[in-house]
Tab-separated table of C-alpha atoms in Angstrom:
chain	number	residue	atom	x	y	z
A	68	MET	CA	0.000	0.000	0.000
A	69	TYR	CA	2.744	2.470	0.957
A	70	GLY	CA	5.422	1.079	-1.338
A	71	SER	CA	8.894	1.841	-0.023
A	72	THR	CA	7.994	5.151	1.625
A	73	PHE	CA	7.686	3.661	5.122
A	74	THR	CA	9.329	0.926	7.172
A	75	ASP	CA	7.279	-0.960	9.766
A	76	LEU	CA	9.213	-1.857	12.912
A	77	ALA	CA	7.061	-4.487	14.622
A	78	LEU	CA	8.092	-5.192	18.221
A	79	TRP	CA	6.650	-8.537	19.346
A	80	VAL	CA	6.446	-9.548	23.007
A	81	PHE	CA	5.530	-12.985	24.355
A	82	TYR	CA	3.624	-13.064	27.650
A	83	PRO	CA	3.610	-16.506	29.327
A	84	TYR	CA	0.136	-16.079	30.809
A	85	ASN	CA	-3.023	-14.089	30.124
A	86	GLY	CA	-5.092	-13.486	33.256
A	87	ALA	CA	-8.847	-13.475	33.659
A	88	ALA	CA	-10.879	-10.587	32.279
A	89	ARG	CA	-12.684	-7.998	34.370
A	90	ALA	CA	-15.770	-5.971	33.555
A	91	LYS	CA	-17.846	-2.932	34.476
A	92	VAL	CA	-21.621	-3.291	34.813
A	93	GLN	CA	-23.197	0.154	35.128
A	94	PHE	CA	-22.333	1.532	38.592
A	95	ILE	CA	-20.305	-1.541	39.623
A	96	GLU	CA	-16.875	-0.577	38.385
A	97	ASN	CA	-14.822	-3.751	38.743
A	98	ILE	CA	-16.155	-7.302	38.435
A	99	LYS	CA	-13.907	-10.328	38.143
A	100	LEU	CA	-15.096	-12.698	35.411
A	101	GLY	CA	-13.848	-15.948	36.901
A	102	LYS	CA	-11.849	-17.959	34.371
A	103	ILE	CA	-13.080	-16.023	31.327
A	104	GLY	CA	-10.109	-14.776	29.328
A	105	GLU	CA	-7.492	-17.008	30.933
A	106	HIS	CA	-5.039	-18.709	28.614
A	107	VAL	CA	-1.396	-19.728	28.535
A	108	GLY	CA	0.756	-17.769	26.134
A	109	ASP	CA	-0.025	-14.375	24.598
A	110	TRP	CA	1.726	-12.654	21.674
A	111	GLU	CA	1.228	-8.881	21.440
A	112	HIS	CA	3.012	-6.225	19.422
A	113	VAL	CA	3.616	-2.516	18.967
A	114	THR	CA	4.445	-1.173	15.501
A	115	LEU	CA	6.370	1.972	14.617
A	116	LYS	CA	5.821	3.057	11.018
A	117	VAL	CA	8.902	5.096	10.251
A	118	SER	CA	8.676	8.058	7.943
A	119	ASN	CA	10.326	10.128	10.700
A	120	PHE	CA	7.833	9.086	12.123
A	121	ASN	CA	4.329	7.973	13.089
A	122	GLY	CA	3.502	5.075	15.387
A	123	GLN	CA	0.745	2.585	15.859
A	124	LEU	CA	-0.164	1.024	19.161
A	125	SER	CA	-1.677	-2.459	19.024
A	126	GLN	CA	-4.958	-2.912	20.860
A	127	HIS	CA	-7.501	-5.690	21.036
A	128	ASN	CA	-9.721	-5.336	17.974
A	129	LYS	CA	-7.949	-2.340	16.448
A	130	GLY	CA	-4.918	-0.113	16.283
A	131	THR	CA	-4.636	3.672	16.477
A	132	TRP	CA	-2.265	5.751	14.346
A	133	LEU	CA	-0.438	8.423	16.322
A	134	ASP	CA	1.865	11.271	15.442
A	135	ALA	CA	5.215	11.300	17.230
A	136	SER	CA	4.150	14.387	19.203
A	137	GLU	CA	1.324	12.355	20.815
A	138	LEU	CA	3.634	9.684	22.222
A	139	GLU	CA	5.180	9.611	25.679
A	140	PHE	CA	8.956	9.288	25.795
A	141	ASN	CA	10.783	8.020	28.846
A	142	VAL	CA	14.447	7.780	27.860
A	143	GLY	CA	15.742	9.552	24.761
A	144	ASN	CA	13.736	8.672	21.658
A	145	LYS	CA	12.169	5.477	23.066
A	146	PRO	CA	8.342	5.812	23.134
A	147	ASN	CA	6.274	4.362	25.970
A	148	ALA	CA	3.486	1.824	25.507
A	149	TYR	CA	1.380	0.675	28.446
A	150	SER	CA	0.384	-2.984	28.586
A	151	THR	CA	-2.999	-3.752	30.141
A	152	LEU	CA	-3.479	-5.767	33.310
A	153	HIS	CA	-4.084	-9.417	32.315
A	154	GLY	CA	-4.880	-8.593	28.676
A	155	HIS	CA	-1.560	-7.094	27.439
A	156	ALA	CA	-3.050	-4.851	24.759
A	157	SER	CA	-1.009	-1.642	24.471
A	158	TYR	CA	-2.185	1.933	24.913
A	159	LEU	CA	-0.709	5.399	24.536
A	160	HIS	CA	-1.230	6.575	28.119
A	161	ALA	CA	-1.751	4.939	31.504
A	162	ASP	CA	-5.502	4.984	32.091
A	163	LEU	CA	-8.679	2.891	32.060
A	164	THR	CA	-10.158	1.990	28.669
A	165	LEU	CA	-13.647	0.502	28.607
A	166	LEU	CA	-14.798	-1.686	25.713
A	167	GLU	CA	-18.357	-0.731	26.502
A	168	LYS	CA	-21.913	-0.869	25.201
A	169	GLY	CA	-25.023	0.101	27.153
A	170	GLY	CA	-23.243	0.467	30.481
A	171	VAL	CA	-21.641	-2.985	30.267
A	172	GLY	CA	-18.037	-3.380	29.228
A	173	ALA	CA	-14.687	-5.099	29.572
A	174	ARG	CA	-11.942	-3.228	31.417
A	175	ASP	CA	-8.493	-2.579	29.962
A	176	ASP	CA	-6.499	-1.115	32.864
A	177	THR	CA	-3.028	0.399	32.568
A	178	GLU	CA	-0.927	2.347	35.054
A	179	GLN	CA	2.632	3.509	35.536
A	180	SER	CA	4.863	1.223	37.564
A	181	ASP	CA	8.439	0.068	38.023
A	182	PHE	CA	7.789	-3.029	35.883
A	183	VAL	CA	9.219	-2.075	32.500
A	184	PHE	CA	10.153	-4.006	29.357
A	185	ASN	CA	13.009	-2.279	27.561
A	186	LEU	CA	12.274	-3.159	23.946
A	187	GLY	CA	15.527	-1.494	22.981
A	188	ALA	CA	17.090	-4.813	24.043
A	189	TYR	CA	15.685	-6.718	21.081
A	190	GLU	CA	16.574	-9.563	18.742
A	191	LEU	CA	16.020	-8.891	15.037
A	192	ILE	CA	14.205	-12.010	13.856
A	193	SER	CA	12.979	-11.179	10.362
A	194	ALA	CA	13.606	-8.653	7.585
A	195	GLU	CA	12.617	-10.314	4.322
A	196	TYR	CA	13.499	-7.301	2.183
A	197	LEU	CA	17.143	-7.684	3.295
A	198	GLY	CA	17.362	-11.164	1.808
A	199	SER	CA	19.787	-13.442	3.657
A	200	ALA	CA	21.176	-10.662	5.860
A	201	VAL	CA	18.814	-11.698	8.689
A	202	ILE	CA	18.377	-15.412	9.401
A	203	GLU	CA	15.041	-16.242	10.983
A	204	PRO	CA	15.295	-18.323	14.185
A	205	PRO	CA	13.638	-21.766	13.931
A	206	TRP	CA	11.000	-20.969	16.569
A	207	LEU	CA	9.546	-18.208	14.364
A	208	ASN	CA	8.261	-20.852	11.952
A	209	PHE	CA	6.557	-22.897	14.668
A	210	LYS	CA	3.094	-23.288	13.130
A	211	ARG	CA	1.170	-24.542	16.125
A	212	GLU	CA	-0.320	-22.821	19.158
A	213	TRP	CA	1.948	-21.448	21.875
A	214	GLY	CA	-0.186	-22.710	24.721
A	215	PRO	CA	-2.631	-25.485	25.633
A	216	HIS	CA	-6.387	-25.415	25.249
A	217	ILE	CA	-7.994	-24.337	28.534
A	218	TYR	CA	-11.415	-25.808	29.175
A	219	TYR	CA	-14.122	-23.941	31.044
A	220	ASP	CA	-17.863	-23.546	30.641
A	221	LEU	CA	-18.697	-19.949	29.707
A	222	ASP	CA	-22.287	-20.255	30.950
A	223	ILE	CA	-21.134	-21.513	34.352
A	224	GLU	CA	-18.628	-18.667	34.710
A	225	LEU	CA	-21.294	-16.085	33.812
A	226	LYS	CA	-23.717	-17.634	36.312
A	227	LYS	CA	-21.108	-17.156	39.047
A	228	VAL	CA	-20.850	-13.473	38.142
A	229	ARG	CA	-24.637	-13.095	37.946
A	230	HIS	CA	-24.936	-14.445	41.491
A	231	LEU	CA	-22.792	-11.563	42.807
A	232	LEU	CA	-24.830	-8.775	41.219
A	233	PRO	CA	-27.850	-6.884	42.557
A	234	GLU	CA	-31.130	-8.239	41.216
A	235	LYS	CA	-31.765	-5.387	38.785
A	236	LEU	CA	-28.361	-5.904	37.124
A	237	LYS	CA	-28.460	-9.689	36.752
A	238	SER	CA	-30.088	-9.508	33.318
A	239	LEU	CA	-27.144	-7.459	32.005
A	240	ILE	CA	-24.695	-10.326	32.436
A	241	ASP	CA	-25.737	-11.833	29.117
A	242	ASP	CA	-24.607	-8.581	27.475
A	243	ILE	CA	-21.040	-9.037	28.730
A	244	GLU	CA	-20.341	-11.761	26.192
A	245	LYS	CA	-21.372	-9.382	23.385
A	246	VAL	CA	-18.769	-6.743	24.285
A	247	LEU	CA	-15.830	-8.985	25.162
A	248	PRO	CA	-13.152	-9.116	22.435
A	249	ASN	CA	-12.705	-12.441	20.646
A	250	GLU	CA	-9.248	-12.736	22.208
A	251	VAL	CA	-10.835	-12.814	25.660
A	252	LEU	CA	-13.389	-15.476	24.752
A	253	GLY	CA	-10.781	-17.715	23.134
A	254	GLU	CA	-9.225	-20.330	25.379
A	255	GLU	CA	-6.681	-21.527	22.824
A	256	GLY	CA	-3.028	-20.669	23.131
A	257	PRO	CA	-2.086	-18.071	20.483
A	258	MET	CA	-0.364	-18.565	17.173
A	259	GLY	CA	3.121	-17.078	16.861
A	260	PRO	CA	3.839	-13.754	15.115
A	261	LYS	CA	3.841	-15.331	11.650
A	262	GLY	CA	0.358	-16.700	12.285
A	263	LYS	CA	-1.060	-13.211	12.869
A	264	ASN	CA	-2.910	-11.343	10.118
A	265	ASN	CA	-0.712	-8.273	10.559
A	266	TRP	CA	2.579	-10.120	10.023
A	267	SER	CA	2.635	-9.757	6.224
A	268	GLY	CA	2.336	-6.573	4.194
A	269	ASP	CA	1.673	-3.040	5.412
A	270	GLU	CA	-0.026	-2.620	8.762
A	271	VAL	CA	-3.028	-0.371	8.165
């Protein structure tokens, strides 16, 4: 799409474990959703599209293009990205993001802390346009899932949550499933970076 006018620098991070999701139901701000969202293994990424330069932050369901002036910088020219509690999607600033509809939504929480990944300490694993200059590590071509299938009954987990709510909010529990991202509802371990739709071509 962009020809050779931009270079995408995709920074991939593997998280060993994805914790359970949490939700907001109207005036109840923080509800634990039992086992919903738990899985072993989670690949997430942040992409910098360099034209000197714009960036994209990866989020569940979508990405957002940002000008360099909108990014936070901690040390030198290294931009910050905040990874959400349990979910690991990345956001521009530390805050609460609600994936919400009709007062019911999934929480994506981020905050500043001393736990920092320095992605400046990276391993270059693929650059196809450079030919044989970069040799891909064998694990990059692992075509299977990076975690086991976790079994749980979604209806049972939602019933547990429904039991904790006031009577007038119990009927809203069924709406939670509608607003949860597919990544949260999936119990499979993830495919590696090459198995993701945004691995090949321009990231748009």
